[in-house]
Amino acid sequence: MLGLMQRRELLISSIIQHAARHHGDAEVVSRRDDGQIVRTTYEKLERRARKLMGVLRELGVEFGDRVATLAMNSDRHLELYYAISGMGAVCHTINPRLAPDDIAYIIGHAEDHVLFVDACFAPLVAAIAPRLAAVLRAVVVLAEPYEMKPLGARLDLPPGMALHCYESLLDAAREEPDWPVFDENAASGLCYTSGTTGRPKGVLYSHRSSLLHAFQINGADAVGLRATTRVLPVVPMFHVNAWGLPYAAPMVGAALVMPGRHLDPVALLGLMDGERVDLSVGVPTVWLNLVNHMRQSGARFSTLKRIMSGGAALPRALVAAFAELGVEACQGWGMTETSPVVTFNEPKPATASLKGEALFDHAIKQGRALFGVDIRALGPDGAETRWDGKSQGDVSCRGHWIAKGYFRSPETEIADDAWFPTGDVGVIDANGFLQLTDRSKDLIKSGGEWISSIELENIAIGHPDVAEAAAIAAPDEKWGERPLLIVVPREGHEPRPDDVRAFFAGKVANFAIPDQVIVVEELPHGATGKILKSELRTIYASRR
Ligand code: AMP
């Protein structure tokens, strides 16, 4: 017998409809390229998104078509998220920090016919446009009419590719009266992973997976947004849907504060204080820069209470530095293929009373699985590892918002209940908290012993002279591999290699202490802010 309850499709458009009706005056604040702050509300944004559906139809976009965006976090990008997915098309967010060659490849692979772009990326679009003449029919610049003129020569498009002004198209469009209803399993978004090997691969989210993920990250034991929260996503909307915040915030009526392209510490701090932000979300590099700025300037946060970190390991020293500034630092773990949040580090009864150093030790764990997804680690024998906090294995996961294959790559498809291999290696403790030790390709194996590069980096960043660190494997005749540490000094400091090495004594086994410490001015970062270890290995690993 079936239950007698209403069954409605889990559609992304239902989020913005709810926000407009029940949190109509909640704010979306955006900083434009020229620094100007603009304000709108969920009510106005929903109306503009319905107009934008009309614009998309005029541009020839149909159900299931992919529509590309090359844009930073803003109200306009949010309108696009809702209008594109809401009409049943697929919002293909492109990372502008990828190599132009990769961007051209993914636009071709996805067959995007229309591209919405921030004016600051006009030169990038102009550079790749000639190669996209057969695919792209229209480029729409997210700008006011008066901002189009100066673009002129900077955005010379090939014949057959129309150039439009976003606000002019919206002005001329008719508001669509309703949001269409269709199958919740329809594709809603597309995001290509910036894999370090091979071509980027597309992860195709559905309305259902995006909604279930947003419900869960809004739980009290996860990001936990509320109607009173004012959240600043530093994580870009082109990186795994800004970790789901563009859906999770309107779902509960939380205010969104969008930084645009102004991501330096001074601009971020100004926006946080000026807009009474209490939660901010981003990768550790952003937080390291912000904390360094706070230390140097002696500034304090006026409203910020909590930051959420993800995308790379959260260093222990950073948790401590934020605690000193009166801010709680928490973290989640996941990847593009997992929407992204799989685990989140919030207390259980067994960990709730941890304090001081013990709390910091616990805070660097990646967390426990949210309901709706599951995790496990497989040891070298292929069996699931014991949850003892020591037995290391390859981490895999499965659940409602985990990919079952890559876009247009049928050979990658796995079954609905199969485990997705993440490429991360870690241990799970008795309370179910996952702690990553490495990416499998970054592990260091010395004389048969595994050495965690994440652990070495965490310790190095605790050294008072070190701002950022990367540990890599250097080939070694006797031991197979030995750890090599590359560090960036904190401003005004000069770390001495021997001193940094000595700092490891007693903190790790002797065999794990890096043989060599190299001091560099900066480390290479990839398109999503992660340290490019492959590049470091090419440069340094053979120079011993
Ligand atoms: P991406 O698909 O670009 O989001 O990258 C996903 C990868 O980032 C994961 O497989 C991890 O290696 C890494 N990552 C994400 N979150 C964390 C975290 N909290 N701690 C350590 N590594 C993380």
mmCIF file with all atom_site columns, C-alpha atoms in Angstrom, residues 470 472-475 482 484-488 516-524 532-544:
data_model
loop_
_atom_site.group_PDB
_atom_site.id
_atom_site.type_symbol
_atom_site.label_atom_id
_atom_site.label_alt_id
_atom_site.label_comp_id
_atom_site.label_asym_id
_atom_site.label_entity_id
_atom_site.label_seq_id
_atom_site.pdbx_PDB_ins_code
_atom_site.Cartn_x
_atom_site.Cartn_y
_atom_site.Cartn_z
_atom_site.occupancy
_atom_site.B_iso_or_equiv
_atom_site.pdbx_formal_charge
_atom_site.auth_seq_id
_atom_site.auth_comp_id
_atom_site.auth_asym_id
_atom_site.auth_atom_id
_atom_site.pdbx_PDB_model_num
ATOM 1  C CA . ALA A 1 470 ? 53.845 21.656 1.142   1.00 0.00 ? 470 ALA A CA 1
ATOM 2  C CA . ILE A 1 472 ? 56.171 16.039 -1.245  1.00 0.00 ? 472 ILE A CA 1
ATOM 3  C CA . ALA A 1 473 ? 57.915 12.726 -1.871  1.00 0.00 ? 473 ALA A CA 1
ATOM 4  C CA . ALA A 1 474 ? 61.447 12.944 -3.228  1.00 0.00 ? 474 ALA A CA 1
ATOM 5  C CA . PRO A 1 475 ? 62.881 9.759  -4.754  1.00 0.00 ? 475 PRO A CA 1
ATOM 6  C CA . ARG A 1 482 ? 61.881 10.696 1.540   1.00 0.00 ? 482 ARG A CA 1
ATOM 7  C CA . LEU A 1 484 ? 60.808 17.069 1.263   1.00 0.00 ? 484 LEU A CA 1
ATOM 8  C CA . LEU A 1 485 ? 59.253 20.174 2.778   1.00 0.00 ? 485 LEU A CA 1
ATOM 9  C CA . ILE A 1 486 ? 58.808 23.459 0.914   1.00 0.00 ? 486 ILE A CA 1
ATOM 10 C CA . VAL A 1 487 ? 57.813 26.467 3.014   1.00 0.00 ? 487 VAL A CA 1
ATOM 11 C CA . VAL A 1 488 ? 56.764 30.073 2.429   1.00 0.00 ? 488 VAL A CA 1
ATOM 12 C CA . GLN A 1 516 ? 65.332 18.797 3.461   1.00 0.00 ? 516 GLN A CA 1
ATOM 13 C CA . VAL A 1 517 ? 63.462 22.074 3.911   1.00 0.00 ? 517 VAL A CA 1
ATOM 14 C CA . ILE A 1 518 ? 63.385 24.540 1.029   1.00 0.00 ? 518 ILE A CA 1
ATOM 15 C CA . VAL A 1 519 ? 62.256 28.136 1.572   1.00 0.00 ? 519 VAL A CA 1
ATOM 16 C CA . VAL A 1 520 ? 60.450 29.740 -1.395  1.00 0.00 ? 520 VAL A CA 1
ATOM 17 C CA . GLU A 1 521 ? 58.604 33.016 -1.916  1.00 0.00 ? 521 GLU A CA 1
ATOM 18 C CA . GLU A 1 522 ? 55.373 31.396 -3.016  1.00 0.00 ? 522 GLU A CA 1
ATOM 19 C CA . LEU A 1 523 ? 53.827 28.022 -3.788  1.00 0.00 ? 523 LEU A CA 1
ATOM 20 C CA . PRO A 1 524 ? 51.969 27.276 -7.035  1.00 0.00 ? 524 PRO A CA 1
ATOM 21 C CA . LEU A 1 532 ? 49.891 22.075 -7.085  1.00 0.00 ? 532 LEU A CA 1
ATOM 22 C CA . LYS A 1 533 ? 51.981 19.217 -5.737  1.00 0.00 ? 533 LYS A CA 1
ATOM 23 C CA . SER A 1 534 ? 52.504 17.746 -9.192  1.00 0.00 ? 534 SER A CA 1
ATOM 24 C CA . GLU A 1 535 ? 54.279 20.946 -10.202 1.00 0.00 ? 535 GLU A CA 1
ATOM 25 C CA . LEU A 1 536 ? 56.353 20.950 -7.014  1.00 0.00 ? 536 LEU A CA 1
ATOM 26 C CA . ARG A 1 537 ? 57.393 17.352 -7.645  1.00 0.00 ? 537 ARG A CA 1
ATOM 27 C CA . THR A 1 538 ? 58.526 18.272 -11.155 1.00 0.00 ? 538 THR A CA 1
ATOM 28 C CA . ILE A 1 539 ? 60.547 21.231 -9.879  1.00 0.00 ? 539 ILE A CA 1
ATOM 29 C CA . TYR A 1 540 ? 61.992 19.986 -6.608  1.00 0.00 ? 540 TYR A CA 1
ATOM 30 C CA . ALA A 1 541 ? 61.714 16.241 -6.163  1.00 0.00 ? 541 ALA A CA 1
ATOM 31 C CA . SER A 1 542 ? 64.628 15.402 -8.444  1.00 0.00 ? 542 SER A CA 1
ATOM 32 C CA . ARG A 1 543 ? 66.865 18.227 -7.154  1.00 0.00 ? 543 ARG A CA 1
ATOM 33 C CA . ARG A 1 544 ? 68.383 16.451 -4.179  1.00 0.00 ? 544 ARG A CA 1
#
